[in-house]
Amino acid sequence: MVDNPFYSPEFHGDYEIASIGRLELEEGGVIPDCRLAYTTWGELNDAKDNAILITTWYSGTHQIWRDVYVGPDHALNPERYFIVCIDQIGSGLSTSPHNADGANAEIAMSRFPHVRIGDDVVAQERLLREHLGIEKLQLVVGGSMGAQQTYEWAVRFPEKVLRAAPIAGTAQNTPHDFLYTKALVEAITSDPGFNGGDYTSNTEVEAGLKRHAGIWAVMGFSTEFWKQEVWRALEFDSKEAFIAGFLEPYFTVMDPNDLLAMAWKWQRGDVARHTGGDLDAALGRITAKTFVMPVDEDMFFPVRDCRAEQERIKGSELRVVQDVLGHLALFGVAPTYMPQIDQHLGELLATPV
Amino acid sequence: MVDNPFYSPEFHGDYEIASIGRLELEEGGVIPDCRLAYTTWGELNDAKDNAILITTWYSGTHQIWRDVYVGPDHALNPERYFIVCIDQIGSGLSTSPHNADGANAEIAMSRFPHVRIGDDVVAQERLLREHLGIEKLQLVVGGSMGAQQTYEWAVRFPEKVLRAAPIAGTAQNTPHDFLYTKALVEAITSDPGFNGGDYTSNTEVEAGLKRHAGIWAVMGFSTEFWKQEVWRALEFDSKEAFIAGFLEPYFTVMDPNDLLAMAWKWQRGDVARHTGGDLDAALGRITAKTFVMPVDEDMFFPVRDCRAEQERIKGSELRVVQDVLGHLALFGVAPTYMPQIDQHLGELLATPV
């Protein structure tokens, strides 16, 4: 276990933590006491049928959803819905390599077991059912790795998911994406300070985390983001200042093992694991009304990969989000971003199912 | 100086080496004895007006042009033209960090000065004029960094360049491209074996060179290349085998300092240096009949960046090459690649100027 003040309410706002107990993992490992951080907005009605689940992306938590996506002026409106955002395993808030202590001490740091997207979804379903009494979701929505979880929900628990909105992500990770994530992983693990995962502070891996941020700069934003100097809107004077003042600090506060636990999951997201590798069959299980929402400038979840999956989902619609930021449109920096998200999610929520 | 058997006729076929003497560099450094490796095909006619110049890309030399692009069945036809391919400074064959000895011993390895695309072009012009008596070029053609040199030729020596064909590259490097190259550079320099550039063998930097190859895997090929498993055409059984059997060995035999010397140049290619930063004015100098030839699936020299420059060049044409390999279409692996190149270059060479 490593002390890291970033993973606290000071940086992530209020959240709850619930134990769902022992979690047997798809890869054979075990989390002895799986603890999930989550946040809720709004009130669960008596019928318990107004719930929305938000899943989180690589490096992101409920906090960005609170800051950007959820509110009375948004489609994710707490005045109408009971909205639950559950931080993924490895997020640094839920059970993660850096915070594994007590019953989880045996899986701390480099000993953390491989976790899959399916493990997260099983854990989330248990939390919703056992702690909150939720058996049906009006909507599951998430971006990037959150989209992977959204698809996993819709395939694994079709009877529980009425609507699904995977944003900027795929149901089956692509080989290119696997290689991209591999480059991210190697930027971290190649740092001598990483020490095979047994560093004593994330600061010992700062150089690796900065290189990791540098690769995000190349793939996370679009070529046009850099050409048009969109970072000026964030009040930086140069791309170097933007990287040093935004992208690097964003990642260097994080825990390397936590990022790697998420990366391993991300690389292997695949709903076809339910159907012996048959993606058509897996996507054919989806009964949720689904809006597939890629970002037009995304460099690693390109529209065509998302469209190829959307076309295999009954009654689904492709809703392309226009955003020059590319994948990291998810940050919601462009003033034109949230109106599109609200438009699509609003229409989806208004669609009878 | 480091001994590296890769940089030899055994691996690169026959070539000449000529000294163009002392080369004062734009950044203030000096190459005391600038030696350029080059190859020629065909015969220079008596009027010395049938010459074509080929410039080389990052990590590539005249060898791939010989293997793939030049021949009696190609537009670059040695039966009609006298074709000269000059290996760039830092290529490992021309003066480069790893081979600097004798008069160049003072600039060996980590002491190698910063070289710019303009320095290469000045050196090439001197070689052509002083050694071969060539004052006019029917065509300058190159891919990637070779495109940068092609543009530099057309802007710097407009009276000497009758036609220009920059393939998969830009006249002014983009900020995204700069960051991509930065990630490549850092993959190498972060390897403890790199030792600030003062390693004794490239094998000491093998881990860094492999990570460098891994980032090329992400950006050098297209997302569709990986999705369609195009590497199967190269008789590999998995993407891992392709990377381990092709992409990694391609780079690990090379010299890290040589790659870094080229990378520094690549990052800063910019014809607007001639015109106080005014790209319109720089491209306005071009009198060559120019075909701008981006690859449709290129991840880091995307068509739109190339088109934006093409539209500023008088009488130029945009000739988009269709190739699922993306940037590394340049290798000429796809059977549909060379027919397109020959078509475009053939038309260009047939255009009266």
XYZ file of C-alpha atoms in Angstrom:
706
model
C 0.000 0.000 0.000
C 1.165 3.485 -0.886
C -0.137 6.703 0.560
C -1.451 8.973 -2.185
C -3.448 12.036 -1.174
C -4.881 12.444 -4.670
C -7.347 9.639 -4.040
C -9.412 11.471 -1.469
C -12.543 13.602 -1.211
C -10.312 16.649 -1.345
C -9.660 15.936 -5.012
C -12.716 13.879 -5.909
C -15.519 15.417 -3.877
C -17.750 13.369 -1.643
C -18.280 9.721 -2.322
C -19.425 6.594 -0.542
C -17.516 3.375 -0.236
C -19.318 0.055 0.001
C -17.921 -3.415 0.323
C -19.466 -6.033 -1.908
C -17.396 -8.724 -0.210
C -15.193 -11.295 -1.826
C -14.953 -11.009 -5.607
C -13.769 -14.017 -7.579
C -12.214 -12.770 -10.777
C -12.523 -14.081 -14.326
C -8.788 -14.579 -14.580
C -8.721 -16.730 -11.443
C -7.608 -14.202 -8.860
C -9.615 -12.920 -5.939
C -10.270 -9.565 -4.337
C -10.907 -10.621 -0.723
C -12.863 -7.485 0.156
C -13.950 -5.607 -2.942
C -14.760 -2.039 -2.058
C -16.433 0.213 -4.578
C -16.476 3.986 -4.409
C -19.651 5.518 -5.754
C -21.653 8.686 -5.759
C -25.351 9.270 -6.178
C -27.400 12.233 -7.236
C -31.168 12.568 -6.870
C -33.607 10.248 -5.177
C -34.488 6.673 -5.904
C -38.256 6.531 -6.291
C -40.415 4.016 -4.473
C -40.651 1.765 -7.514
C -36.863 1.887 -7.722
C -37.180 2.260 -11.460
C -35.642 5.666 -12.082
C -31.984 4.703 -11.760
C -29.172 5.548 -14.157
C -25.713 4.029 -13.889
C -22.578 5.891 -14.934
C -19.360 3.926 -15.408
C -15.917 5.520 -15.344
C -13.007 5.717 -17.764
C -9.258 5.198 -17.496
C -7.895 7.729 -15.002
C -11.333 9.306 -14.555
C -13.707 9.069 -11.617
C -17.197 10.212 -10.673
C -15.741 13.671 -10.200
C -15.718 14.659 -13.870
C -19.255 13.387 -14.252
C -20.283 15.613 -11.352
C -18.409 18.600 -12.738
C -19.469 18.277 -16.358
C -22.283 15.846 -17.079
C -24.782 15.683 -14.210
C -27.151 18.449 -13.164
C -30.622 19.887 -13.514
C -29.657 21.482 -16.832
C -28.433 18.212 -18.270
C -30.033 15.056 -19.600
C -28.489 13.313 -16.593
C -30.887 15.226 -14.391
C -30.966 14.364 -10.677
C -34.389 15.982 -10.388
C -35.798 13.184 -12.547
C -33.396 10.312 -12.051
C -31.476 8.582 -9.324
C -28.016 8.625 -10.808
C -25.268 6.350 -9.533
C -21.671 6.650 -10.666
C -19.462 3.741 -9.620
C -15.692 4.148 -9.823
C -14.054 1.200 -11.486
C -11.779 -1.261 -9.743
C -8.280 0.145 -10.066
C -9.546 3.718 -10.208
C -7.686 4.520 -7.011
C -10.956 5.153 -5.124
C -12.414 1.665 -5.357
C -10.172 -1.277 -4.479
C -6.924 -0.698 -6.332
C -3.312 -1.789 -6.134
C -2.150 1.293 -4.242
C -4.890 1.215 -1.576
C -5.151 -2.511 -0.925
C -4.856 -2.920 2.814
C -6.528 -4.875 5.593
C -8.140 -7.953 4.090
C -6.708 -6.921 0.719
C -3.124 -6.519 1.887
C -2.114 -9.675 0.081
C -3.015 -8.121 -3.296
C -1.319 -4.776 -2.803
C 0.778 -3.166 -5.498
C 2.570 -5.605 -7.821
C 0.505 -8.490 -6.403
C -2.802 -7.053 -7.609
C -4.662 -9.652 -9.673
C -5.803 -9.168 -13.249
C -9.276 -7.697 -13.329
C -11.547 -7.670 -16.359
C -14.342 -5.382 -17.454
C -16.712 -8.235 -16.651
C -15.483 -8.309 -13.053
C -16.294 -4.638 -12.698
C -19.783 -5.138 -14.045
C -20.442 -8.101 -11.774
C -19.250 -6.037 -8.829
C -21.365 -3.054 -9.871
C -24.478 -5.178 -10.277
C -23.976 -6.569 -6.806
C -23.556 -3.108 -5.332
C -26.684 -1.797 -7.028
C -28.784 -4.790 -6.041
C -27.526 -5.492 -2.541
C -26.848 -1.972 -1.312
C -29.326 0.129 -3.250
C -32.035 -2.332 -4.200
C -31.776 -1.474 -7.885
C -32.700 -4.207 -10.345
C -33.383 -2.138 -13.451
C -31.508 0.717 -15.055
C -33.152 3.322 -17.236
C -29.748 3.937 -18.728
C -26.165 2.813 -18.477
C -23.765 5.405 -19.821
C -20.005 5.727 -19.841
C -17.127 6.966 -21.969
C -14.063 5.059 -23.183
C -13.507 2.275 -20.629
C -16.911 3.346 -19.355
C -18.276 2.466 -22.793
C -16.651 -0.944 -22.463
C -18.494 -1.420 -19.162
C -21.713 -0.107 -20.706
C -21.527 -2.711 -23.453
C -20.657 -5.384 -20.912
C -23.735 -4.449 -18.889
C -25.990 -4.560 -21.944
C -24.686 -7.981 -23.007
C -24.338 -9.583 -19.576
C -27.532 -8.259 -17.994
C -29.812 -7.455 -20.926
C -32.927 -7.692 -18.755
C -31.598 -5.009 -16.430
C -30.487 -2.416 -18.970
C -33.274 -0.516 -20.690
C -31.017 1.920 -22.519
C -27.319 2.099 -23.192
C -25.072 4.931 -24.315
C -21.481 3.906 -24.942
C -19.533 7.075 -25.692
C -16.140 6.952 -27.415
C -15.519 3.279 -26.872
C -16.114 -0.185 -28.246
C -17.625 -3.471 -27.135
C -14.622 -5.406 -28.349
C -11.298 -3.683 -28.029
C -9.418 -3.318 -31.296
C -5.878 -4.584 -31.890
C -4.723 -1.019 -32.571
C -6.138 0.075 -29.259
C -4.380 -2.816 -27.569
C -1.069 -1.624 -29.000
C -1.754 1.963 -28.036
C -2.413 0.904 -24.467
C 0.714 -1.259 -24.568
C 2.769 1.821 -25.397
C 1.177 3.619 -22.448
C 1.946 0.704 -20.164
C 5.549 0.471 -21.288
C 6.102 4.181 -20.717
C 5.399 3.502 -17.048
C 6.948 0.084 -16.523
C 10.195 1.079 -18.260
C 10.870 3.746 -15.644
C 13.550 2.342 -13.315
C 11.638 4.016 -10.485
C 8.707 1.707 -11.184
C 10.762 -1.105 -9.743
C 8.487 -3.870 -10.965
C 5.523 -2.205 -9.296
C 7.078 -1.987 -5.852
C 7.852 1.730 -5.618
C 7.112 3.509 -2.373
C 5.595 6.633 -3.921
C 4.160 7.555 -7.302
C 6.698 10.382 -7.376
C 9.395 7.767 -7.980
C 7.740 7.031 -11.317
C 7.282 10.656 -12.348
C 9.422 10.349 -15.480
C 7.456 7.340 -16.683
C 4.137 9.004 -15.909
C 5.231 12.047 -17.902
C 6.133 9.919 -20.906
C 2.766 8.225 -20.504
C 1.194 11.696 -20.608
C 3.253 12.460 -23.701
C 1.785 9.479 -25.533
C -1.693 10.591 -24.487
C -0.866 13.939 -26.075
C -0.324 12.184 -29.397
C -3.387 9.918 -29.368
C -5.780 11.450 -26.843
C -6.257 14.648 -28.775
C -6.727 14.993 -32.509
C -4.177 16.327 -34.969
C -6.483 19.316 -35.453
C -6.602 20.015 -31.724
C -2.899 20.729 -31.876
C -2.980 22.476 -35.238
C -5.763 24.824 -34.211
C -4.090 25.383 -30.842
C -7.337 24.640 -29.048
C -5.374 24.581 -25.798
C -5.346 28.376 -25.965
C -8.964 28.237 -24.808
C -7.614 26.725 -21.605
C -5.397 29.766 -21.180
C -2.046 28.257 -21.963
C 0.537 30.108 -24.047
C 2.133 27.164 -25.802
C 1.601 23.487 -26.355
C 4.581 22.847 -24.089
C 2.940 24.873 -21.311
C -0.316 22.987 -21.859
C 1.439 19.645 -21.553
C 3.528 20.708 -18.555
C 0.650 22.527 -16.892
C -2.252 20.238 -17.668
C -1.548 16.845 -19.161
C 1.520 15.892 -17.130
C 0.172 16.995 -13.733
C -3.108 15.252 -14.565
C -1.286 11.920 -14.648
C 1.724 12.367 -12.349
C -0.473 12.593 -9.253
C -1.919 9.186 -10.065
C -0.760 5.789 -8.978
C 1.176 3.818 -11.611
C -0.098 0.400 -10.510
C -3.663 1.692 -10.525
C -3.256 2.964 -14.071
C -1.749 -0.366 -15.095
C -4.613 -2.332 -13.544
C -7.039 -0.266 -15.613
C -4.888 -0.528 -18.728
C -4.834 -4.313 -18.524
C -8.642 -4.328 -18.406
C -8.952 -1.798 -21.200
C -6.748 -3.836 -23.496
C -8.949 -6.901 -23.109
C -12.463 -5.502 -23.089
C -14.532 -7.912 -25.174
C -18.207 -8.785 -24.883
C -17.652 -11.736 -27.226
C -16.169 -13.585 -24.272
C -19.798 -14.420 -23.476
C -20.359 -16.119 -26.808
C -17.203 -18.030 -27.558
C -15.715 -15.180 -29.533
C -18.787 -14.514 -31.665
C -19.203 -10.748 -31.587
C -22.396 -10.812 -33.630
C -23.963 -13.183 -31.152
C -22.820 -11.120 -28.188
C -24.126 -7.849 -29.580
C -27.272 -9.706 -30.635
C -28.046 -10.239 -26.961
C -28.496 -6.537 -26.381
C -32.103 -5.546 -25.833
C -31.371 -2.056 -24.525
C -32.219 0.833 -26.781
C -28.664 1.810 -27.644
C -27.132 5.025 -28.928
C -23.551 4.424 -30.020
C -21.760 7.745 -29.606
C -18.231 7.921 -31.030
C -16.358 11.205 -31.334
C -15.618 12.156 -34.922
C -11.969 13.079 -34.261
C -11.161 10.157 -31.964
C -7.765 8.726 -32.922
C -8.126 5.347 -31.220
C -11.853 4.641 -31.034
C -12.548 5.867 -34.566
C -16.107 6.209 -35.777
C -15.791 3.322 -38.197
C -14.915 0.871 -35.426
C -17.883 2.056 -33.379
C -20.178 2.003 -36.395
C -19.212 -1.593 -37.186
C -20.510 -2.595 -33.771
C -23.547 -0.328 -33.844
C -24.716 -1.947 -37.058
C -24.870 -5.270 -35.241
C -27.120 -4.014 -32.427
C -30.862 -4.268 -33.003
C -32.638 -0.916 -33.144
C -29.515 0.999 -32.242
C -28.553 4.393 -33.586
C -25.196 5.911 -34.411
C -24.888 9.354 -32.884
C -21.545 10.868 -33.817
C -20.318 13.605 -31.501
C -18.424 16.375 -33.284
C -15.437 17.500 -31.263
C -11.999 18.622 -32.345
C -10.525 17.444 -29.047
C -10.793 13.870 -30.232
C -11.024 11.184 -27.586
C -10.473 13.631 -24.771
C -13.610 15.444 -25.823
C -14.820 13.444 -22.831
C -13.329 16.135 -20.595
C -16.134 18.386 -21.844
C -13.859 21.320 -22.520
C -15.444 22.413 -25.806
C -18.583 24.483 -25.250
C -20.198 22.562 -28.084
C -19.669 19.196 -26.431
C -22.251 18.964 -23.661
C -25.121 20.269 -25.793
C -24.545 17.309 -28.110
C -24.322 14.841 -25.241
C -27.474 16.246 -23.665
C -29.278 16.161 -26.983
C -28.448 12.508 -27.593
C -28.941 11.289 -24.024
C -32.125 13.343 -23.746
C -33.541 11.720 -26.866
C -32.446 8.309 -25.688
C -34.080 8.762 -22.283
C -37.255 10.008 -23.988
C -37.423 6.905 -26.170
C -40.021 4.477 -24.830
C -38.645 1.018 -24.171
C 32.123 6.340 -32.988
C 30.364 3.021 -32.673
C 30.791 0.037 -34.909
C 27.484 -0.987 -36.439
C 27.537 -3.530 -39.258
C 24.004 -2.611 -40.340
C 25.297 0.501 -42.047
C 27.156 -1.248 -44.796
C 26.694 -2.411 -48.392
C 25.816 -5.819 -47.021
C 22.514 -4.414 -45.799
C 22.097 -1.434 -48.090
C 23.502 -2.586 -51.399
C 26.126 -0.623 -53.280
C 26.481 3.080 -52.766
C 29.004 5.815 -53.267
C 30.276 8.192 -50.642
C 31.337 11.707 -51.540
C 32.682 14.444 -49.330
C 31.212 17.877 -49.886
C 33.663 19.326 -47.400
C 32.903 21.508 -44.436
C 29.207 22.136 -43.846
C 28.196 25.096 -41.717
C 24.839 24.323 -40.176
C 21.801 26.530 -39.737
C 21.832 26.009 -35.993
C 25.436 27.172 -35.717
C 27.273 23.873 -35.611
C 29.651 22.504 -38.196
C 30.224 19.164 -39.867
C 33.961 19.393 -40.636
C 33.850 16.818 -43.420
C 30.312 16.184 -44.585
C 30.151 12.877 -46.391
C 27.033 11.907 -48.285
C 26.140 8.395 -49.305
C 24.303 8.215 -52.601
C 23.333 5.842 -55.335
C 22.630 6.452 -58.991
C 20.697 4.558 -61.591
C 20.789 5.227 -65.316
C 22.956 7.622 -67.283
C 23.226 11.366 -67.109
C 22.731 12.671 -70.630
C 25.084 15.134 -72.269
C 22.782 18.045 -71.555
C 22.713 16.920 -67.935
C 19.013 17.612 -67.899
C 17.537 14.178 -67.243
C 18.239 13.947 -63.521
C 15.841 13.000 -60.763
C 16.647 13.348 -57.080
C 15.256 11.018 -54.441
C 15.478 12.060 -50.805
C 15.232 9.611 -47.902
C 12.979 9.212 -44.899
C 13.520 8.576 -41.202
C 15.271 5.222 -40.849
C 15.135 4.602 -44.588
C 17.913 4.757 -47.131
C 18.371 4.452 -50.881
C 17.916 0.709 -50.443
C 14.130 0.719 -50.250
C 13.964 3.000 -53.270
C 16.099 0.495 -55.158
C 14.017 -2.447 -53.977
C 10.588 -0.937 -54.489
C 10.456 2.291 -56.474
C 13.149 2.396 -59.156
C 13.289 0.247 -62.249
C 12.422 -0.024 -65.914
C 8.834 -0.923 -65.022
C 8.401 2.121 -62.839
C 7.939 5.832 -63.419
C 11.366 6.241 -61.831
C 12.858 4.585 -64.879
C 16.654 4.471 -65.158
C 16.345 3.863 -68.892
C 14.983 7.390 -69.272
C 16.370 9.240 -66.293
C 19.534 9.607 -64.323
C 18.247 8.973 -60.832
C 20.216 9.968 -57.767
C 19.190 8.978 -54.260
C 21.078 10.787 -51.510
C 20.934 9.414 -47.983
C 20.201 12.089 -45.460
C 22.662 13.283 -42.842
C 22.101 11.092 -39.805
C 20.923 8.177 -41.929
C 23.845 6.095 -40.730
C 25.344 5.948 -44.239
C 26.033 9.635 -44.699
C 27.784 11.501 -41.896
C 25.978 10.533 -38.716
C 26.618 10.481 -34.994
C 27.620 6.840 -34.911
C 30.094 6.980 -37.797
C 31.748 10.340 -37.169
C 35.466 9.689 -37.213
C 38.606 11.231 -38.637
C 37.946 14.937 -39.211
C 34.488 14.442 -37.723
C 35.637 12.765 -34.518
C 34.812 15.871 -32.525
C 31.106 15.544 -33.409
C 30.718 11.847 -32.699
C 27.772 10.438 -30.788
C 26.281 12.804 -28.185
C 28.361 15.700 -29.580
C 26.664 15.600 -32.983
C 25.343 19.045 -33.855
C 21.725 19.833 -34.666
C 21.097 19.455 -38.368
C 18.096 20.844 -40.211
C 16.295 19.785 -43.347
C 17.771 22.891 -44.980
C 21.282 21.694 -44.199
C 20.572 18.438 -45.961
C 19.285 20.217 -49.019
C 22.261 22.570 -49.159
C 24.564 19.563 -48.890
C 22.656 17.666 -51.561
C 22.722 20.615 -53.949
C 26.463 20.878 -53.514
C 26.942 17.185 -54.175
C 24.815 17.278 -57.319
C 26.521 20.391 -58.672
C 30.120 19.788 -57.696
C 30.327 16.036 -58.097
C 27.805 15.277 -60.790
C 27.450 18.568 -62.649
C 23.689 18.636 -62.191
C 22.040 22.062 -62.085
C 18.462 21.113 -62.896
C 16.215 18.352 -61.659
C 13.337 16.949 -63.648
C 11.872 15.809 -60.370
C 12.560 15.782 -56.672
C 10.650 13.054 -54.882
C 10.692 11.705 -51.360
C 8.425 10.307 -48.676
C 7.904 11.494 -45.111
C 11.151 13.275 -44.156
C 11.944 12.907 -47.836
C 8.835 14.992 -48.523
C 10.174 17.600 -46.139
C 13.392 17.711 -48.154
C 11.419 17.794 -51.393
C 9.510 20.864 -50.240
C 12.719 22.440 -49.006
C 14.282 21.921 -52.425
C 11.290 23.444 -54.208
C 11.264 26.509 -51.960
C 15.019 27.021 -51.612
C 16.042 26.291 -55.191
C 12.906 26.937 -57.249
C 14.935 27.481 -60.423
C 16.481 24.028 -60.113
C 13.367 21.969 -59.407
C 11.079 21.422 -62.378
C 8.748 18.991 -60.635
C 8.198 17.960 -57.056
C 6.418 14.999 -55.501
C 6.265 15.108 -51.719
C 4.726 11.811 -50.576
C 3.227 11.416 -47.098
C 4.806 14.509 -45.631
C 4.430 18.230 -45.140
C 6.353 21.415 -45.873
C 5.835 22.665 -42.355
C 5.797 20.059 -39.664
C 2.643 20.043 -37.580
C 2.556 20.371 -33.792
C 0.961 16.937 -33.512
C 3.768 15.464 -35.522
C 6.275 17.212 -33.295
C 4.708 15.546 -30.266
C 4.604 12.180 -31.959
C 8.300 12.415 -32.724
C 8.931 13.580 -29.156
C 7.350 10.367 -27.882
C 9.624 8.388 -30.210
C 12.657 10.287 -28.989
C 11.780 9.784 -25.337
C 11.313 6.048 -25.833
C 14.997 5.935 -26.750
C 16.511 8.531 -24.440
C 14.699 7.159 -21.385
C 16.489 3.826 -21.712
C 19.219 3.780 -19.052
C 21.399 2.037 -21.646
C 21.250 5.171 -23.793
C 23.499 6.831 -21.251
C 23.006 10.341 -22.569
C 24.042 9.195 -26.023
C 27.339 7.694 -24.999
C 26.560 3.983 -25.243
C 29.141 1.706 -26.784
C 26.743 -0.375 -28.864
C 23.184 0.041 -30.095
C 22.427 -3.257 -28.378
C 22.678 -1.455 -25.050
C 19.613 0.554 -26.068
C 17.603 -2.398 -27.317
C 14.756 -1.925 -24.830
C 14.363 1.721 -25.811
C 14.519 0.905 -29.507
C 11.802 -1.708 -29.009
C 9.554 0.784 -27.255
C 10.271 3.186 -30.105
C 9.140 0.431 -32.476
C 6.040 -0.040 -30.347
C 5.039 3.592 -30.779
C 5.608 3.256 -34.524
C 3.183 0.342 -34.405
C 0.507 2.676 -33.060
C 1.039 5.606 -35.411
C 2.949 4.215 -38.386
C 0.175 1.889 -39.442
C -3.525 2.653 -39.563
C -6.153 1.337 -37.174
C -7.550 -0.659 -40.102
C -4.162 -2.235 -40.821
C -4.360 -3.884 -37.427
C -8.075 -4.611 -37.569
C -7.845 -6.271 -40.974
C -4.703 -8.124 -39.899
C -2.917 -6.995 -43.020
C 0.312 -8.310 -41.492
C -0.918 -11.785 -42.431
C 0.075 -10.933 -45.993
C 3.642 -10.742 -44.680
C 3.295 -14.288 -43.404
C 3.097 -13.631 -39.705
C 0.686 -15.522 -37.459
C -0.117 -12.799 -34.963
C 0.351 -9.089 -34.469
C 2.827 -9.923 -31.719
C 4.862 -12.051 -34.112
C 4.736 -9.263 -36.697
C 6.028 -6.730 -34.196
C 8.692 -9.063 -32.812
C 9.665 -10.372 -36.225
C 9.439 -7.251 -38.337
C 8.991 -3.913 -36.618
C 11.330 -4.421 -33.677
C 14.236 -5.930 -35.634
C 13.788 -3.194 -38.230
C 14.709 -0.598 -35.607
C 16.915 -2.443 -33.114
C 19.731 -2.831 -35.632
C 19.856 0.933 -36.041
C 21.886 3.486 -34.178
C 19.976 5.431 -31.505
C 21.920 8.671 -31.968
C 21.419 8.481 -35.719
C 17.673 8.090 -35.255
C 17.672 11.011 -32.825
C 19.594 13.234 -35.242
C 16.943 12.531 -37.876
C 14.114 12.966 -35.389
C 15.352 16.401 -34.390
C 15.319 17.458 -38.044
C 11.930 15.908 -38.683
C 10.359 17.766 -35.782
C 11.506 21.121 -37.151
C 10.991 20.816 -40.878
C 9.583 24.148 -41.987
C 9.953 25.910 -45.318
C 8.541 29.082 -43.756
C 11.954 29.630 -42.203
C 12.801 31.219 -45.551
C 10.047 33.785 -45.259
C 9.984 34.862 -41.647
C 7.362 32.293 -40.748
C 5.006 33.105 -43.616
C 4.028 29.711 -45.003
C 1.944 31.183 -47.808
C 4.925 33.197 -48.978
C 7.241 30.200 -48.756
C 4.950 27.899 -50.700
C 4.331 30.776 -53.108
C 7.973 30.542 -54.128
C 7.487 27.101 -55.596
C 7.587 27.057 -59.363
C 7.899 23.287 -59.709
C 4.907 21.416 -61.010
C 3.942 19.738 -57.753
C 1.896 16.667 -56.965
C 1.150 16.496 -53.248
C 0.699 12.817 -52.444
C -0.581 12.027 -48.944
C -1.713 8.546 -47.951
C -5.396 8.388 -47.076
C -4.862 6.341 -43.896
C -1.805 8.229 -42.630
C -2.212 8.851 -38.889
C 0.356 11.642 -38.568
C 0.586 13.296 -41.977
C -3.176 13.254 -42.557
C -4.567 14.242 -45.918
C -6.084 17.451 -44.612
C -2.709 18.751 -43.447
C -1.190 17.966 -46.825
C -4.157 19.439 -48.680
C -3.886 22.681 -46.731
C -0.374 23.107 -48.114
C -1.196 21.869 -51.594
C -3.884 24.528 -51.933
C -1.219 27.183 -51.440
C 1.036 25.926 -54.229
C 0.400 27.339 -57.688
C -0.728 24.772 -60.231
C -0.266 21.896 -57.841
C -2.464 18.837 -57.630
C -3.542 16.696 -54.710
C -3.015 13.029 -55.478
C -4.207 10.952 -52.555
C -2.691 7.481 -52.361
C -5.095 4.846 -51.046
C -3.354 2.456 -48.697
C -4.564 0.734 -45.570
C -1.012 0.556 -44.239
C -1.168 4.245 -43.429
C 2.102 6.117 -43.263
C 4.153 2.981 -43.695
C 2.503 2.462 -47.052
C 5.881 3.876 -48.030
C 7.347 0.403 -47.558
C 5.419 -0.582 -50.679
C 4.037 -3.758 -49.178
C 0.529 -3.480 -50.593
C 0.372 -4.663 -54.210
C -1.901 -1.702 -54.944
C 0.653 0.847 -53.753
C 3.277 1.066 -56.486
C 0.746 1.206 -59.325
C -0.639 4.376 -57.753
C 2.816 5.860 -57.226
C 3.817 5.046 -60.781
C 0.582 6.478 -62.134
C 1.042 9.773 -60.324
C 4.783 10.132 -60.885
C 4.347 9.053 -64.510
C 1.749 11.751 -65.093
C 3.871 14.286 -63.295
C 6.942 13.469 -65.362
C 4.828 13.642 -68.528
C 3.598 17.109 -67.646
C 5.454 19.742 -69.670
C 7.096 22.391 -67.549
